[in-house]
């Protein structure tokens, strides 16, 4: 029996490691050939669709990609999606008719019905703050501005598929056009944005099991795209000799982005991790041998010294070789290491910008280093901060985290929603990372105060810095490690396991 | 009265919406036939060209080049060594003609109309000629030889040849060293680097079958492609990107011409005219990103050539000879149609 349990555990560890090895720890896009023949339900306004519209063109395009297309009117019941592999919601469907009927359907949804975003939980409910449709009649000047968008994320599968760069690109062909934007919740991934603002996402996604903006959990993948009723045919593309120019190729990517996002939506998502601390433990042990961890702390410090010692002991018990360095030691001590972990006992002032460019995976336990490590912007209290620090924070101590990225192996298989991180309320740090980061947990009720997140290698971080290896934030303040619940410890280990993978 | 004001208001709203959203409404064909000129013989008019100064139009009829004034009055004519398959107005008083057999480029002066020089061509029987006045480049196409030859506009000397595959149809030059050809067999536009006379790639034409008519707005960098399956594609030449598709007639061999202010300085900003079957289609340009169908004119016979003469506000068309008619049958020969602005356009 024990052998069976151990075998299963080893299998779990293998799956976990395989997931961690993938770029960004996400599943790859399925080849088009694997998607051919799948059924797409295209929901339009039917006879009530505004004219002109591109629904027929979209249907033709989907068929050309190999899908079998079934159409339904906005008024059709959600059961219309039975047997479909993908639901596509056109903006021609009346959002009030659509309501939230597809919100809980465990089928991927690809939508450009901006007014329906709140019904699906993709954004908050407030027009102009959480979502908006720019159109040439109401917003003539802005309808030119939406002909351009910025690549916000360069490491997602969609971004990699189109070679998205952190720069401007052409969304639609040159006419003042209708386009929508939304502000996703922290569980969402912004792929491209308007106006250089991640709060004005042109294209954004939710992985299956990610927490939506309204707190519900995505039952399948969700994609929001910036199109209007009749501008599918104006999605940018380049052909002929001009396509040999790499700048033009990375400029006119609207159609490629549409196709890649569509393909991502309908590709199989990664398996949902299960909460199994022993499997994570086994996973770490299988990779720890021969790996050297540089643990940077305030040597012989006061508060937190015991916690630091216990973390070091834990890492050693897993099989790592741990070298402890004082915060004032030169960065060269990282040479030959496999992972750098910066303790919350370190003083930002004394650390003096070290380790930001180190080409090793790095975990910061100190959220206040988030600006110097390029995790976020430079505005303390807006871009990063802390809860519960007496005299330094207006916010009360906290002991819970809100899991919003349950799909990621960094979430240790914990279910979406609140999880008790420490036994007692204490200081918890946070930062608001850029769209390339995968956010695992926020502080409760604070969607932009992200307590656990990770940047994959190659991610665009603050100030245009490109992550030379994985980067992660854990919110443990000086003594918190000793106060962690088993769930907190599992998160700690899962983040270590993910980070050392790249 | 109330109804009328409502209609007016609705019209104003529609117009505002159209202006704001880029949706333009198709209107009536902007020209009407002002003169109809019956030509003798059974040889079709294979090409038309508005001459320098816009005071005359030249027609390739059999083995002759004939001139006509703006009212359609026949002027001088000159006989060439074979059937004239293409005509193009050059710089100054120059006119270019290509002859199929024997394969020759003929450089003519139009004051008076006479041959200046005749040069042999060696890359197949020429089927068309195009002159780019901005780049000062001259090209002769050979459908039979699957080739394009670049020639010196002053002497006719051969500067380079490119061999192509497929069925080569109308050419258009962009004034910046690039030549485009509609390729009816490959459903694409062939792109030629005129400096190197080398094929630099093709522009695919989505849902366009057998493209044959091709015209270019060199300022807006737009290509107008007439397709055999009844579609007119408007392509951004810089991106190879088709951004407008409009319905036109279905015909196997189309000719297209673009002009700014084709009706003279009042009226349309720009227009493309496509002829081939027994109809002429107009595409109206409202802005560089906004186009709409500009109406259709029915012809009595298939069109064989067209030329825009914007300085005179005219469009010239050639109709084919009547099928199975004898040379002596009255009215059986080809006809030239001189089109001027319709009453609606003239009153603007």
PDB file of C-alpha atoms in Angstrom, chain B residues 178-302:
ATOM      1  CA  UNK B 178       8.300  49.073 -57.826  1.00  0.00           C
ATOM      2  CA  UNK B 179       6.148  47.542 -60.515  1.00  0.00           C
ATOM      3  CA  UNK B 180       3.048  45.471 -59.780  1.00  0.00           C
ATOM      4  CA  UNK B 181       1.377  42.991 -62.099  1.00  0.00           C
ATOM      5  CA  UNK B 182      -1.944  41.277 -61.743  1.00  0.00           C
ATOM      6  CA  UNK B 183      -1.320  37.570 -62.119  1.00  0.00           C
ATOM      7  CA  UNK B 184      -4.559  35.890 -63.154  1.00  0.00           C
ATOM      8  CA  UNK B 185      -3.228  32.373 -62.793  1.00  0.00           C
ATOM      9  CA  UNK B 186      -1.665  32.777 -59.381  1.00  0.00           C
ATOM     10  CA  UNK B 187      -4.439  34.965 -57.904  1.00  0.00           C
ATOM     11  CA  UNK B 188      -1.821  37.375 -56.660  1.00  0.00           C
ATOM     12  CA  UNK B 189       0.019  40.546 -57.489  1.00  0.00           C
ATOM     13  CA  UNK B 190       3.575  40.008 -58.627  1.00  0.00           C
ATOM     14  CA  UNK B 191       5.925  42.623 -57.225  1.00  0.00           C
ATOM     15  CA  UNK B 192       8.973  43.629 -59.252  1.00  0.00           C
ATOM     16  CA  UNK B 193      11.946  45.578 -58.001  1.00  0.00           C
ATOM     17  CA  UNK B 194      12.436  47.807 -61.019  1.00  0.00           C
ATOM     18  CA  UNK B 195      15.969  48.806 -60.096  1.00  0.00           C
ATOM     19  CA  UNK B 196      17.179  45.216 -60.118  1.00  0.00           C
ATOM     20  CA  UNK B 197      14.433  43.964 -62.422  1.00  0.00           C
ATOM     21  CA  UNK B 198      13.908  41.081 -60.055  1.00  0.00           C
ATOM     22  CA  UNK B 199      10.829  39.436 -58.610  1.00  0.00           C
ATOM     23  CA  UNK B 200      10.610  40.507 -54.975  1.00  0.00           C
ATOM     24  CA  UNK B 201       7.555  38.531 -53.954  1.00  0.00           C
ATOM     25  CA  UNK B 202       3.824  38.416 -54.380  1.00  0.00           C
ATOM     26  CA  UNK B 203       0.885  39.882 -52.580  1.00  0.00           C
ATOM     27  CA  UNK B 204      -1.834  37.319 -51.990  1.00  0.00           C
ATOM     28  CA  UNK B 205      -5.351  38.419 -52.847  1.00  0.00           C
ATOM     29  CA  UNK B 206      -7.847  36.832 -50.510  1.00  0.00           C
ATOM     30  CA  UNK B 207     -11.016  35.607 -52.202  1.00  0.00           C
ATOM     31  CA  UNK B 208      -9.973  37.127 -55.510  1.00  0.00           C
ATOM     32  CA  UNK B 209      -9.990  34.878 -58.518  1.00  0.00           C
ATOM     33  CA  UNK B 210      -8.259  35.669 -61.793  1.00  0.00           C
ATOM     34  CA  UNK B 211      -7.196  39.253 -61.082  1.00  0.00           C
ATOM     35  CA  UNK B 212      -6.651  41.159 -64.297  1.00  0.00           C
ATOM     36  CA  UNK B 213      -7.409  44.861 -63.884  1.00  0.00           C
ATOM     37  CA  UNK B 214      -4.852  46.846 -61.913  1.00  0.00           C
ATOM     38  CA  UNK B 215      -4.502  50.548 -61.192  1.00  0.00           C
ATOM     39  CA  UNK B 216      -2.593  52.476 -58.602  1.00  0.00           C
ATOM     40  CA  UNK B 217      -2.952  55.645 -56.592  1.00  0.00           C
ATOM     41  CA  UNK B 218       0.723  56.402 -56.136  1.00  0.00           C
ATOM     42  CA  UNK B 219       0.067  59.172 -53.628  1.00  0.00           C
ATOM     43  CA  UNK B 220      -2.097  57.138 -51.267  1.00  0.00           C
ATOM     44  CA  UNK B 221      -0.153  53.968 -52.156  1.00  0.00           C
ATOM     45  CA  UNK B 222      -3.281  52.028 -52.961  1.00  0.00           C
ATOM     46  CA  UNK B 223      -3.605  49.265 -55.513  1.00  0.00           C
ATOM     47  CA  UNK B 224      -6.987  48.662 -57.111  1.00  0.00           C
ATOM     48  CA  UNK B 225      -7.380  45.103 -58.245  1.00  0.00           C
ATOM     49  CA  UNK B 226     -10.233  43.961 -60.457  1.00  0.00           C
ATOM     50  CA  UNK B 227     -10.916  40.269 -59.958  1.00  0.00           C
ATOM     51  CA  UNK B 228     -12.641  37.910 -62.346  1.00  0.00           C
ATOM     52  CA  UNK B 229     -15.020  36.728 -59.662  1.00  0.00           C
ATOM     53  CA  UNK B 230     -16.710  40.102 -59.310  1.00  0.00           C
ATOM     54  CA  UNK B 231     -14.622  41.719 -56.588  1.00  0.00           C
ATOM     55  CA  UNK B 232     -12.594  44.876 -56.496  1.00  0.00           C
ATOM     56  CA  UNK B 233      -9.889  44.750 -53.871  1.00  0.00           C
ATOM     57  CA  UNK B 234      -8.220  47.860 -52.515  1.00  0.00           C
ATOM     58  CA  UNK B 235      -4.782  46.995 -51.231  1.00  0.00           C
ATOM     59  CA  UNK B 236      -2.411  49.034 -49.092  1.00  0.00           C
ATOM     60  CA  UNK B 237       0.711  48.651 -51.212  1.00  0.00           C
ATOM     61  CA  UNK B 238       3.036  49.253 -48.265  1.00  0.00           C
ATOM     62  CA  UNK B 239       1.608  46.334 -46.280  1.00  0.00           C
ATOM     63  CA  UNK B 240       0.197  44.124 -49.020  1.00  0.00           C
ATOM     64  CA  UNK B 241      -2.994  44.369 -47.013  1.00  0.00           C
ATOM     65  CA  UNK B 242      -6.467  44.287 -48.539  1.00  0.00           C
ATOM     66  CA  UNK B 243      -8.651  46.598 -46.523  1.00  0.00           C
ATOM     67  CA  UNK B 244     -11.646  47.105 -48.780  1.00  0.00           C
ATOM     68  CA  UNK B 245     -13.519  44.683 -50.999  1.00  0.00           C
ATOM     69  CA  UNK B 246     -16.318  45.930 -53.225  1.00  0.00           C
ATOM     70  CA  UNK B 247     -18.541  44.165 -55.738  1.00  0.00           C
ATOM     71  CA  UNK B 248     -17.933  44.751 -59.428  1.00  0.00           C
ATOM     72  CA  UNK B 249     -18.837  42.981 -62.655  1.00  0.00           C
ATOM     73  CA  UNK B 250     -17.536  39.507 -63.385  1.00  0.00           C
ATOM     74  CA  UNK B 251     -15.259  39.466 -66.399  1.00  0.00           C
ATOM     75  CA  UNK B 252     -12.239  37.510 -67.502  1.00  0.00           C
ATOM     76  CA  UNK B 253     -10.186  40.459 -68.676  1.00  0.00           C
ATOM     77  CA  UNK B 254     -10.536  43.762 -66.894  1.00  0.00           C
ATOM     78  CA  UNK B 255      -8.844  47.097 -67.394  1.00  0.00           C
ATOM     79  CA  UNK B 256      -8.605  49.615 -64.572  1.00  0.00           C
ATOM     80  CA  UNK B 257      -7.663  53.259 -64.333  1.00  0.00           C
ATOM     81  CA  UNK B 258      -7.331  55.502 -61.288  1.00  0.00           C
ATOM     82  CA  UNK B 259      -7.349  59.287 -61.257  1.00  0.00           C
ATOM     83  CA  UNK B 260      -7.578  62.053 -58.727  1.00  0.00           C
ATOM     84  CA  UNK B 261     -10.468  64.382 -59.535  1.00  0.00           C
ATOM     85  CA  UNK B 262     -11.522  62.243 -62.479  1.00  0.00           C
ATOM     86  CA  UNK B 263     -14.487  64.514 -63.169  1.00  0.00           C
ATOM     87  CA  UNK B 264     -12.386  67.636 -63.127  1.00  0.00           C
ATOM     88  CA  UNK B 265     -11.619  69.669 -60.057  1.00  0.00           C
ATOM     89  CA  UNK B 266     -15.160  69.656 -58.751  1.00  0.00           C
ATOM     90  CA  UNK B 267     -16.709  66.405 -57.713  1.00  0.00           C
ATOM     91  CA  UNK B 268     -14.957  63.259 -56.701  1.00  0.00           C
ATOM     92  CA  UNK B 269     -11.687  63.350 -54.848  1.00  0.00           C
ATOM     93  CA  UNK B 270     -10.577  60.239 -56.642  1.00  0.00           C
ATOM     94  CA  UNK B 271     -12.000  57.408 -58.633  1.00  0.00           C
ATOM     95  CA  UNK B 272     -11.128  54.069 -60.119  1.00  0.00           C
ATOM     96  CA  UNK B 273     -12.891  52.779 -63.196  1.00  0.00           C
ATOM     97  CA  UNK B 274     -12.953  49.156 -64.164  1.00  0.00           C
ATOM     98  CA  UNK B 275     -14.124  47.860 -67.525  1.00  0.00           C
ATOM     99  CA  UNK B 276     -13.979  44.526 -69.281  1.00  0.00           C
ATOM    100  CA  UNK B 277     -17.366  42.967 -69.713  1.00  0.00           C
ATOM    101  CA  UNK B 278     -20.337  44.923 -70.948  1.00  0.00           C
ATOM    102  CA  UNK B 279     -20.179  47.261 -67.973  1.00  0.00           C
ATOM    103  CA  UNK B 280     -18.005  49.885 -66.381  1.00  0.00           C
ATOM    104  CA  UNK B 281     -17.735  50.000 -62.590  1.00  0.00           C
ATOM    105  CA  UNK B 282     -16.737  53.059 -60.639  1.00  0.00           C
ATOM    106  CA  UNK B 283     -15.091  53.082 -57.211  1.00  0.00           C
ATOM    107  CA  UNK B 284     -15.335  56.406 -55.461  1.00  0.00           C
ATOM    108  CA  UNK B 285     -12.572  57.581 -53.174  1.00  0.00           C
ATOM    109  CA  UNK B 286     -13.697  59.721 -50.267  1.00  0.00           C
ATOM    110  CA  UNK B 287     -10.422  59.583 -48.378  1.00  0.00           C
ATOM    111  CA  UNK B 288      -7.322  57.417 -48.434  1.00  0.00           C
ATOM    112  CA  UNK B 289      -9.072  54.953 -46.163  1.00  0.00           C
ATOM    113  CA  UNK B 290     -12.607  55.357 -47.416  1.00  0.00           C
ATOM    114  CA  UNK B 291     -13.994  54.056 -50.669  1.00  0.00           C
ATOM    115  CA  UNK B 292     -17.394  53.025 -51.931  1.00  0.00           C
ATOM    116  CA  UNK B 293     -19.014  51.725 -55.040  1.00  0.00           C
ATOM    117  CA  UNK B 294     -19.540  54.640 -57.422  1.00  0.00           C
ATOM    118  CA  UNK B 295     -22.151  53.074 -59.656  1.00  0.00           C
ATOM    119  CA  UNK B 296     -22.121  51.030 -62.831  1.00  0.00           C
ATOM    120  CA  UNK B 297     -22.717  51.887 -66.468  1.00  0.00           C
ATOM    121  CA  UNK B 298     -24.049  49.285 -68.876  1.00  0.00           C
ATOM    122  CA  UNK B 299     -22.406  49.078 -72.297  1.00  0.00           C
ATOM    123  CA  UNK B 300     -23.810  47.636 -75.475  1.00  0.00           C
ATOM    124  CA  UNK B 301     -20.701  45.528 -76.111  1.00  0.00           C
ATOM    125  CA  UNK B 302     -17.702  44.384 -74.095  1.00  0.00           C
TER     126      UNK B 302
END
